[in-house]
CSV table of C-alpha atoms and ligand atoms in Angstrom, one decimal:
chain,number,residue,atom,x,y,z
A,33,MET,CA,23.6,13.1,74.5
A,34,LYS,CA,23.9,16.3,72.6
A,35,LYS,CA,27.7,14.8,70.9
A,36,ILE,CA,25.7,12.1,69.6
A,37,LEU,CA,22.7,13.9,68.3
A,38,PHE,CA,24.8,16.5,67.1
A,39,PHE,CA,27.1,14.3,64.7
A,40,PHE,CA,24.8,11.4,64.1
A,41,LEU,CA,22.7,15.1,61.6
A,42,LEU,CA,26.5,15.7,60.7
A,43,SER,CA,27.0,12.3,58.9
A,44,ILE,CA,22.5,12.3,57.5
A,45,THR,CA,23.8,15.4,56.3
A,46,ILE,CA,26.9,13.9,54.2
A,47,LEU,CA,25.5,11.2,53.2
A,48,THR,CA,22.2,13.1,51.1
A,49,SER,CA,24.2,15.8,49.8
A,50,CYS,CA,26.7,12.2,48.3
A,51,ARG,CA,23.6,10.9,47.3
A,52,SER,CA,22.0,14.0,45.6
A,53,ASP,CA,25.2,14.2,43.5
A,54,SER,CA,26.1,11.1,42.8
A,55,SER,CA,22.7,10.8,41.7
A,56,GLU,CA,23.2,14.2,39.9
A,57,ASP,CA,26.7,12.4,38.5
A,58,THR,CA,24.7,9.7,36.5
A,59,VAL,CA,23.1,11.1,33.9
A,60,ILE,CA,20.7,8.7,32.5
A,61,PRO,CA,20.8,9.5,28.6
A,62,PRO,CA,17.5,10.2,26.9
A,63,THR,CA,15.4,7.4,25.4
A,64,VAL,CA,17.3,7.3,21.4
A,65,LYS,CA,13.4,7.7,19.0
A,66,GLU,CA,13.4,4.4,17.0
A,67,PHE,CA,13.2,5.5,13.4
A,68,THR,CA,10.2,3.5,12.0
A,69,LEU,CA,8.3,3.8,8.5
A,70,LYS,CA,5.9,7.0,10.6
A,71,GLU,CA,9.2,9.3,9.3
A,72,ALA,CA,7.8,9.3,6.7
A,73,PRO,CA,6.9,12.8,4.9
A,74,PHE,CA,4.4,11.6,3.0
A,75,PRO,CA,2.3,7.6,4.3
A,76,VAL,CA,3.8,4.4,4.0
A,77,GLY,CA,2.2,1.6,4.3
A,78,PHE,CA,1.8,-3.0,3.2
A,79,THR,CA,-1.2,-4.8,2.0
A,80,VAL,CA,-2.4,-6.7,5.1
A,81,ASN,CA,-3.0,-10.4,4.9
A,82,SER,CA,-5.8,-11.4,6.1
A,83,THR,CA,-4.5,-14.3,8.0
A,84,LEU,CA,-1.3,-13.5,9.2
A,85,LEU,CA,-3.5,-10.6,11.0
A,86,ASN,CA,-5.5,-13.4,13.1
A,87,GLN,CA,-2.5,-15.5,13.8
A,88,ASP,CA,1.0,-13.8,12.9
A,89,SER,CA,1.3,-11.9,16.0
A,90,LYS,CA,4.6,-10.5,14.7
A,91,PHE,CA,3.3,-9.2,11.6
A,92,ARG,CA,0.5,-6.9,13.9
A,93,LYS,CA,3.4,-6.3,15.9
A,94,ILE,CA,5.3,-4.2,12.4
A,95,LEU,CA,1.9,-2.9,11.3
A,96,ILE,CA,1.4,-1.3,13.8
A,97,GLU,CA,4.7,0.2,14.8
A,98,GLU,CA,5.7,1.2,11.1
A,99,ALA,CA,2.4,1.6,8.7
A,100,SER,CA,0.5,5.0,8.4
A,101,THR,CA,-1.2,3.4,6.4
A,102,LEU,CA,-3.1,0.0,4.9
A,103,THR,CA,-4.4,-1.3,2.0
A,104,PRO,CA,-6.0,-5.1,2.2
A,105,GLU,CA,-3.9,-7.8,0.3
A,106,TYR,CA,-7.4,-10.1,-0.6
A,107,GLY,CA,-9.7,-9.0,1.7
A,108,MET,CA,-12.3,-6.8,-0.3
A,109,LYS,CA,-12.4,-7.9,-4.0
A,110,MET,CA,-15.2,-8.8,-5.2
A,111,ARG,CA,-15.0,-12.3,-5.2
A,112,THR,CA,-14.3,-13.0,-1.2
A,113,LEU,CA,-17.2,-10.8,-0.1
A,114,LEU,CA,-19.7,-11.6,-2.1
A,115,PRO,CA,-18.9,-15.0,-3.8
A,116,SER,CA,-22.3,-16.4,-4.9
A,117,LYS,CA,-25.2,-14.0,-5.5
A,118,ASP,CA,-26.8,-11.7,-2.6
A,119,LYS,CA,-24.8,-13.7,-0.5
A,120,TYR,CA,-21.9,-10.8,0.8
A,121,TYR,CA,-18.8,-12.2,3.3
A,122,TRP,CA,-18.0,-9.2,5.0
A,123,LYS,CA,-16.3,-10.9,7.6
A,124,GLU,CA,-12.0,-10.4,6.1
A,125,ALA,CA,-13.4,-7.1,5.4
A,126,ASP,CA,-14.3,-6.2,9.1
A,127,ASP,CA,-12.2,-7.9,11.1
A,128,PHE,CA,-8.5,-5.6,8.7
A,129,VAL,CA,-11.1,-2.1,8.9
A,130,GLU,CA,-11.7,-2.6,12.8
A,131,PHE,CA,-8.1,-3.2,13.1
A,132,ALA,CA,-6.9,0.1,11.2
A,133,THR,CA,-8.8,2.8,12.9
A,134,ASN,CA,-8.7,0.5,15.8
A,135,HIS,CA,-5.2,2.0,15.6
A,136,ASN,CA,-5.1,4.7,13.6
A,137,LYS,CA,-4.2,4.0,9.9
A,138,ARG,CA,-5.0,5.2,6.9
A,139,ILE,CA,-7.6,2.4,4.8
A,140,HIS,CA,-6.4,2.2,0.9
A,141,GLY,CA,-9.6,0.3,-0.1
A,142,HIS,CA,-8.9,-2.1,-2.9
A,143,THR,CA,-10.0,-2.8,-5.4
A,144,LEU,CA,-13.8,-2.3,-6.3
A,145,ILE,CA,-13.4,-3.4,-10.4
A,146,TRP,CA,-10.6,-6.3,-11.9
A,147,HIS,CA,-10.8,-9.1,-13.6
A,148,THR,CA,-8.9,-11.3,-12.3
A,149,SER,CA,-11.1,-11.3,-8.0
A,150,THR,CA,-14.6,-11.1,-10.3
A,151,PRO,CA,-16.4,-14.3,-9.1
A,152,ASP,CA,-18.0,-16.9,-10.9
A,153,TRP,CA,-21.5,-16.5,-10.8
A,154,VAL,CA,-20.8,-12.5,-12.0
A,155,ASN,CA,-18.8,-14.4,-15.4
A,156,ASN,CA,-21.7,-16.6,-15.8
A,157,PHE,CA,-24.0,-13.6,-15.3
A,158,THR,CA,-26.3,-13.7,-18.2
A,159,GLY,CA,-28.1,-9.9,-18.2
A,160,ASP,CA,-28.4,-7.3,-21.3
A,161,ARG,CA,-26.0,-4.6,-20.9
A,162,ASN,CA,-28.3,-3.0,-18.6
A,163,ALA,CA,-27.8,-6.1,-16.2
A,164,TRP,CA,-25.3,-5.6,-16.0
A,165,ILE,CA,-24.4,-1.8,-15.4
A,166,GLU,CA,-26.8,-2.5,-12.6
A,167,LEU,CA,-24.9,-5.3,-10.9
A,168,MET,CA,-22.1,-3.2,-10.9
A,169,LYS,CA,-23.9,-0.4,-9.1
A,170,ASN,CA,-25.4,-2.4,-7.1
A,171,TYR,CA,-21.9,-3.6,-5.9
A,172,ILE,CA,-19.7,-0.9,-5.9
A,173,HIS,CA,-23.3,0.5,-4.1
A,174,THR,CA,-23.7,-1.6,-1.3
A,175,VAL,CA,-19.4,-1.8,-0.5
A,176,VAL,CA,-18.4,1.6,-0.9
A,177,GLY,CA,-22.0,2.3,1.6
A,178,ARG,CA,-20.7,-0.4,3.6
A,179,TYR,CA,-17.7,1.9,4.5
A,180,LYS,CA,-18.5,4.7,3.8
A,181,GLY,CA,-16.3,7.5,6.7
A,182,LYS,CA,-13.7,4.9,7.3
A,183,ILE,CA,-12.0,4.1,4.2
A,184,THR,CA,-10.8,7.5,2.8
A,185,SER,CA,-9.5,5.3,-0.7
A,186,TRP,CA,-11.1,2.9,-3.5
A,187,ASP,CA,-8.5,1.4,-5.8
A,188,VAL,CA,-11.8,1.7,-8.2
A,189,VAL,CA,-10.9,0.1,-11.1
A,190,ASN,CA,-7.7,-2.3,-11.3
A,191,GLU,CA,-5.2,-3.2,-14.4
A,192,ALA,CA,-8.1,-1.7,-17.3
A,193,PHE,CA,-5.3,-1.7,-20.0
A,194,LEU,CA,-2.8,-4.4,-21.9
A,195,GLU,CA,0.4,-3.2,-22.1
A,196,ASP,CA,0.0,-2.3,-26.3
A,197,GLY,CA,-2.7,0.6,-24.9
A,198,SER,CA,-5.8,-1.7,-25.8
A,199,TYR,CA,-8.6,-1.9,-23.5
A,200,ARG,CA,-8.1,-5.2,-21.9
A,201,PRO,CA,-11.3,-7.6,-22.5
A,202,THR,CA,-12.8,-7.7,-19.4
A,203,ILE,CA,-15.9,-9.4,-18.6
A,204,TRP,CA,-17.4,-6.1,-17.7
A,205,HIS,CA,-16.2,-4.3,-20.3
A,206,GLN,CA,-17.4,-6.9,-23.2
A,207,LYS,CA,-20.4,-6.8,-21.2
A,208,ILE,CA,-20.7,-2.9,-20.8
A,209,GLY,CA,-18.5,-1.7,-23.0
A,210,PRO,CA,-14.8,0.6,-22.8
A,211,GLU,CA,-17.8,3.0,-20.5
A,212,TYR,CA,-17.4,0.3,-17.4
A,213,ILE,CA,-15.2,2.8,-16.5
A,214,GLU,CA,-17.0,6.0,-16.4
A,215,PHE,CA,-19.8,4.3,-14.1
A,216,ALA,CA,-17.6,2.4,-11.9
A,217,PHE,CA,-16.1,5.7,-11.0
A,218,ARG,CA,-20.0,7.3,-10.7
A,219,PHE,CA,-21.0,4.6,-8.1
A,220,ALA,CA,-18.0,4.5,-5.8
A,221,HIS,CA,-18.9,8.3,-6.0
A,222,GLU,CA,-22.5,8.4,-6.0
A,223,ALA,CA,-21.8,6.1,-2.8
A,224,ASP,CA,-19.4,8.0,-0.6
A,225,PRO,CA,-18.2,11.6,-2.3
A,226,ASN,CA,-15.7,12.2,0.2
A,227,ALA,CA,-13.8,9.2,-0.8
A,228,LEU,CA,-10.8,9.6,-2.4
A,229,LEU,CA,-11.0,7.4,-6.0
A,230,PHE,CA,-7.7,5.7,-7.5
A,231,TYR,CA,-7.8,4.0,-11.3
A,232,ASN,CA,-4.8,1.4,-10.6
A,233,ASP,CA,-2.9,-0.3,-12.6
A,234,PHE,CA,0.9,-2.4,-12.9
A,235,GLY,CA,4.0,-1.9,-15.8
A,236,THR,CA,3.3,2.4,-15.5
A,237,ASP,CA,6.7,2.7,-13.7
A,238,TYR,CA,8.3,3.5,-17.9
A,239,LEU,CA,6.4,6.0,-20.2
A,240,TYR,CA,4.7,3.7,-23.1
A,241,LYS,CA,1.4,2.6,-24.3
A,242,LYS,CA,0.1,2.0,-21.7
A,243,SER,CA,1.1,4.7,-19.3
A,244,ILE,CA,-0.3,7.2,-23.0
A,245,ALA,CA,-3.7,4.9,-22.8
A,246,ILE,CA,-4.1,5.9,-18.9
A,247,GLY,CA,-3.5,9.2,-19.1
A,248,LYS,CA,-5.9,9.4,-22.5
A,249,MET,CA,-8.8,7.6,-19.8
A,250,ILE,CA,-8.2,10.2,-17.0
A,251,GLU,CA,-8.2,13.0,-19.4
A,252,LEU,CA,-11.6,11.4,-20.9
A,253,LEU,CA,-13.2,10.9,-16.8
A,254,GLN,CA,-11.9,14.3,-16.2
A,255,SER,CA,-13.5,15.9,-19.3
A,256,LYS,CA,-17.5,14.7,-18.0
A,257,LYS,CA,-16.5,15.9,-14.7
A,258,ILE,CA,-15.2,12.3,-13.4
A,259,ALA,CA,-14.8,11.8,-9.7
A,260,ILE,CA,-11.4,10.0,-10.1
A,261,HIS,CA,-8.4,12.2,-7.4
A,262,GLY,CA,-5.8,9.3,-7.7
A,263,ILE,CA,-3.8,6.6,-10.0
A,264,GLY,CA,-2.0,3.7,-7.8
A,265,LEU,CA,1.4,2.8,-10.1
A,266,GLN,CA,1.6,-0.5,-8.2
A,267,MET,CA,4.7,-0.7,-9.1
A,268,HIS,CA,5.9,-4.4,-8.6
A,269,THR,CA,9.1,-4.5,-10.2
A,270,ARG,CA,13.1,-6.3,-10.0
A,271,ILE,CA,15.7,-4.3,-9.1
A,272,LYS,CA,17.8,-2.7,-11.9
A,273,LEU,CA,14.9,-0.7,-12.4
A,274,ASN,CA,16.2,2.2,-14.5
A,275,GLU,CA,16.3,5.6,-13.2
A,276,ASP,CA,14.7,7.5,-16.0
A,277,TYR,CA,12.4,5.6,-17.2
A,278,LEU,CA,10.6,5.5,-14.1
A,279,THR,CA,11.4,9.7,-13.6
A,280,LYS,CA,9.5,10.3,-17.0
A,281,ALA,CA,6.5,8.3,-15.9
A,282,PHE,CA,6.6,10.2,-12.9
A,283,THR,CA,6.6,13.5,-14.8
A,284,TYR,CA,3.6,12.4,-16.3
A,285,PHE,CA,1.1,11.2,-14.4
A,286,THR,CA,2.0,14.5,-11.7
A,287,LYS,CA,0.4,16.4,-15.9
A,288,TYR,CA,-3.2,15.3,-14.4
A,289,ASN,CA,-2.5,17.3,-11.0
A,290,ILE,CA,-4.5,13.8,-9.4
A,291,LEU,CA,-3.0,11.9,-6.2
A,292,ILE,CA,0.2,9.2,-7.1
A,293,HIS,CA,-0.1,6.2,-5.1
A,294,ILE,CA,2.8,4.1,-5.3
A,295,SER,CA,0.4,1.5,-4.7
A,296,GLU,CA,1.6,-2.4,-5.2
A,297,LEU,CA,5.7,-1.4,-4.3
A,298,ASP,CA,7.9,-5.2,-4.8
A,299,ILE,CA,11.5,-5.7,-6.1
A,300,ARG,CA,12.1,-8.8,-6.7
A,301,LEU,CA,16.2,-9.8,-6.9
A,302,GLY,CA,15.8,-11.4,-10.7
A,303,THR,CA,14.5,-10.7,-13.4
A,304,ASN,CA,12.9,-12.9,-16.5
A,305,ALA,CA,16.7,-14.3,-18.1
A,306,ASN,CA,18.4,-14.3,-15.3
A,307,PRO,CA,16.2,-16.1,-12.4
A,308,VAL,CA,18.1,-15.9,-8.6
A,309,HIS,CA,17.9,-19.2,-6.3
A,310,GLU,CA,19.5,-17.7,-3.7
A,311,PHE,CA,20.2,-14.7,-1.8
A,312,SER,CA,23.2,-12.8,-1.9
A,313,GLU,CA,24.3,-9.7,0.1
A,314,GLU,CA,25.4,-8.2,-3.0
A,315,LEU,CA,21.7,-8.4,-4.0
A,316,ALA,CA,20.3,-7.1,-1.3
A,317,MET,CA,22.4,-4.2,-1.3
A,318,GLU,CA,21.5,-3.8,-4.7
A,319,GLN,CA,17.7,-4.1,-3.7
A,320,LYS,CA,18.1,-1.7,-1.5
A,321,LYS,CA,19.8,1.3,-4.3
A,322,GLN,CA,17.0,0.3,-5.7
A,323,TYR,CA,13.9,0.8,-2.6
A,324,LYS,CA,15.8,3.7,-1.5
A,325,MET,CA,16.1,5.4,-5.6
A,326,ILE,CA,12.5,5.3,-6.2
A,327,ALA,CA,11.3,6.6,-2.7
A,328,LYS,CA,13.2,9.5,-3.6
A,329,ILE,CA,12.0,10.2,-7.3
A,330,PHE,CA,8.9,10.1,-5.4
A,331,LYS,CA,9.4,12.5,-2.3
A,332,ASP,CA,11.9,14.5,-4.6
A,333,LEU,CA,10.0,14.2,-7.8
A,334,VAL,CA,6.5,14.3,-7.4
A,335,PRO,CA,4.0,17.3,-5.7
A,336,GLU,CA,4.0,17.5,-2.0
A,337,LYS,CA,-0.2,18.2,-2.0
A,338,LEU,CA,0.2,14.8,-4.6
A,339,GLN,CA,1.7,12.7,-2.1
A,340,TYR,CA,-1.0,10.0,-1.1
A,341,GLY,CA,1.9,7.4,-0.1
A,342,ILE,CA,3.8,4.2,-0.6
A,343,THR,CA,2.5,1.0,-0.3
A,344,ILE,CA,5.1,-2.1,0.0
A,345,TRP,CA,2.8,-5.5,-1.3
A,346,GLY,CA,3.7,-7.5,1.6
A,347,VAL,CA,5.6,-7.5,5.7
A,348,SER,CA,7.9,-10.4,5.0
A,349,ASP,CA,9.4,-12.1,2.4
A,350,ALA,CA,7.7,-15.7,3.5
A,351,HIS,CA,4.5,-14.1,2.6
A,352,SER,CA,5.2,-12.7,-0.9
A,353,TRP,CA,2.7,-12.8,-3.3
A,354,LEU,CA,5.4,-13.6,-5.6
A,355,THR,CA,5.5,-17.9,-5.2
A,356,GLN,CA,6.5,-19.0,-8.4
A,357,LEU,CA,10.0,-18.0,-7.3
A,358,PRO,CA,10.9,-17.1,-3.6
A,359,GLU,CA,12.5,-14.0,-5.4
A,360,TRP,CA,12.9,-12.0,-1.4
A,361,PRO,CA,11.3,-9.3,-3.5
A,362,LEU,CA,10.2,-6.7,1.0
A,363,LEU,CA,11.8,-5.2,3.5
A,364,TYR,CA,11.8,-7.8,5.9
A,365,ASP,CA,13.3,-10.9,6.1
A,366,LYS,CA,11.1,-14.5,6.5
A,367,ASP,CA,12.7,-13.3,10.4
A,368,TYR,CA,10.3,-10.5,10.4
A,369,GLN,CA,14.0,-9.7,10.6
A,370,LYS,CA,15.0,-5.5,9.4
A,371,LYS,CA,16.7,-6.1,5.7
A,372,PRO,CA,19.2,-3.4,4.2
A,373,ALA,CA,16.7,-2.7,1.5
A,374,TYR,CA,14.4,-1.2,4.7
A,375,TYR,CA,17.1,0.7,5.6
A,376,GLY,CA,17.7,2.1,2.6
A,377,LEU,CA,13.9,3.7,3.0
A,378,GLN,CA,15.3,5.2,6.3
A,379,GLU,CA,18.3,7.0,4.5
A,380,VAL,CA,15.5,8.4,2.6
A,381,PHE,CA,12.9,9.3,5.4
A,382,GLU,CA,15.0,9.6,8.0
A,383,LYS,CA,14.5,13.3,9.7
A,384,LYS,CA,18.4,14.5,10.3
B,275,XIL,C1,-2.5,-10.3,-5.3
B,275,XIL,C2,-2.6,-11.2,-3.5
B,275,XIL,O1,-1.4,-10.7,-3.4
B,275,XIL,C3,-2.5,-12.6,-3.8
B,275,XIL,O2,-2.8,-12.7,-2.8
B,275,XIL,C4,-3.6,-13.2,-5.0
B,275,XIL,O3,-3.8,-14.6,-4.4
B,275,XIL,C5,-3.5,-12.4,-5.9
B,275,XIL,O4,-3.9,-11.4,-6.1
B,275,XIL,N1,-1.9,-6.2,-8.2
B,275,XIL,C6,-3.3,-6.1,-7.5
B,275,XIL,C7,-2.9,-6.9,-7.0
B,275,XIL,O5,-3.6,-5.7,-8.1
B,275,XIL,O6,-4.1,-7.8,-6.2
B,275,XIL,C8,-3.1,-7.9,-6.9
B,275,XIL,O7,-2.3,-9.4,-5.5
B,275,XIL,C9,-1.2,-9.0,-7.9
B,275,XIL,C10,-0.9,-8.1,-8.4
């Protein structure tokens, strides 16, 4: 009996030691952390289309996994929020803010005053200058006040200048004069003194009359101690971007010591002169180079304290706002697969 017990115990000992040895042999590789755009040294994110947010789980998944900052594509424009006098429509904006807040995303409000999203009732408003100022004040106080403490920053005025540096003849400019810009920034600061206030425009990826005029406007607001904290360079651009132009533009705007936000980045494959009708690997690689170049100039040239971040104007090529021609301008293809453009940003941001 004793012999049986001895051999039983011996075999148990051998088995467990083998098992423990074998468990030591099977080294489980550490899970390699998948790169995401959250690794960037500043917030990178996307504009958010309300319909996709509600209906498209792949869209939501990418926002959650990749974005640090989110901008509403249309949900916070005046035409959406106040389609008729004194009747606000908050659902799209509230749903967007709830989603972004629940997923700890920075929120950039877009955009309080923009000629293209002014509702018809405003365009037809017949009040005098003071009545127009009061209309703007009530709107901005109501909207910015509603999201006080939830929205980090706002595009207060969007696209107020023409290519030649003159004021765009918008309804606001016609009814109030160029001071409408100052009023808009004052009202936004009154409504939320902690919100960061931006001026936003396109065609600023090169130093030209418009950029110079914007710089003068920034100086004017700063001289009047009106709160302006940053500038949004929309950067709706095309491949074959001139690196030297871009460098000059960034250098120019950093001299005002305000935050720089690449606010609406997308890179069309075609140009007006050479429209593109099919996607090619060669064009995809060229686009990758352009995304990489813009991100690298921004990262290397804009002082860290002024790097507000990069917002891509959409997630998938299937939903880009550029509908006139297929332009394949974004980081993900129509099936939400990463394009070479995504890896262009990864090469700039990935921590080695
Ligand atoms: C665009 C949206 O992406 C479209 O869905 C909408 O139809 C028109 O506006 N500059 C801006 C953005 O500041 O608000 C615009 O967004 C694109 C140009």
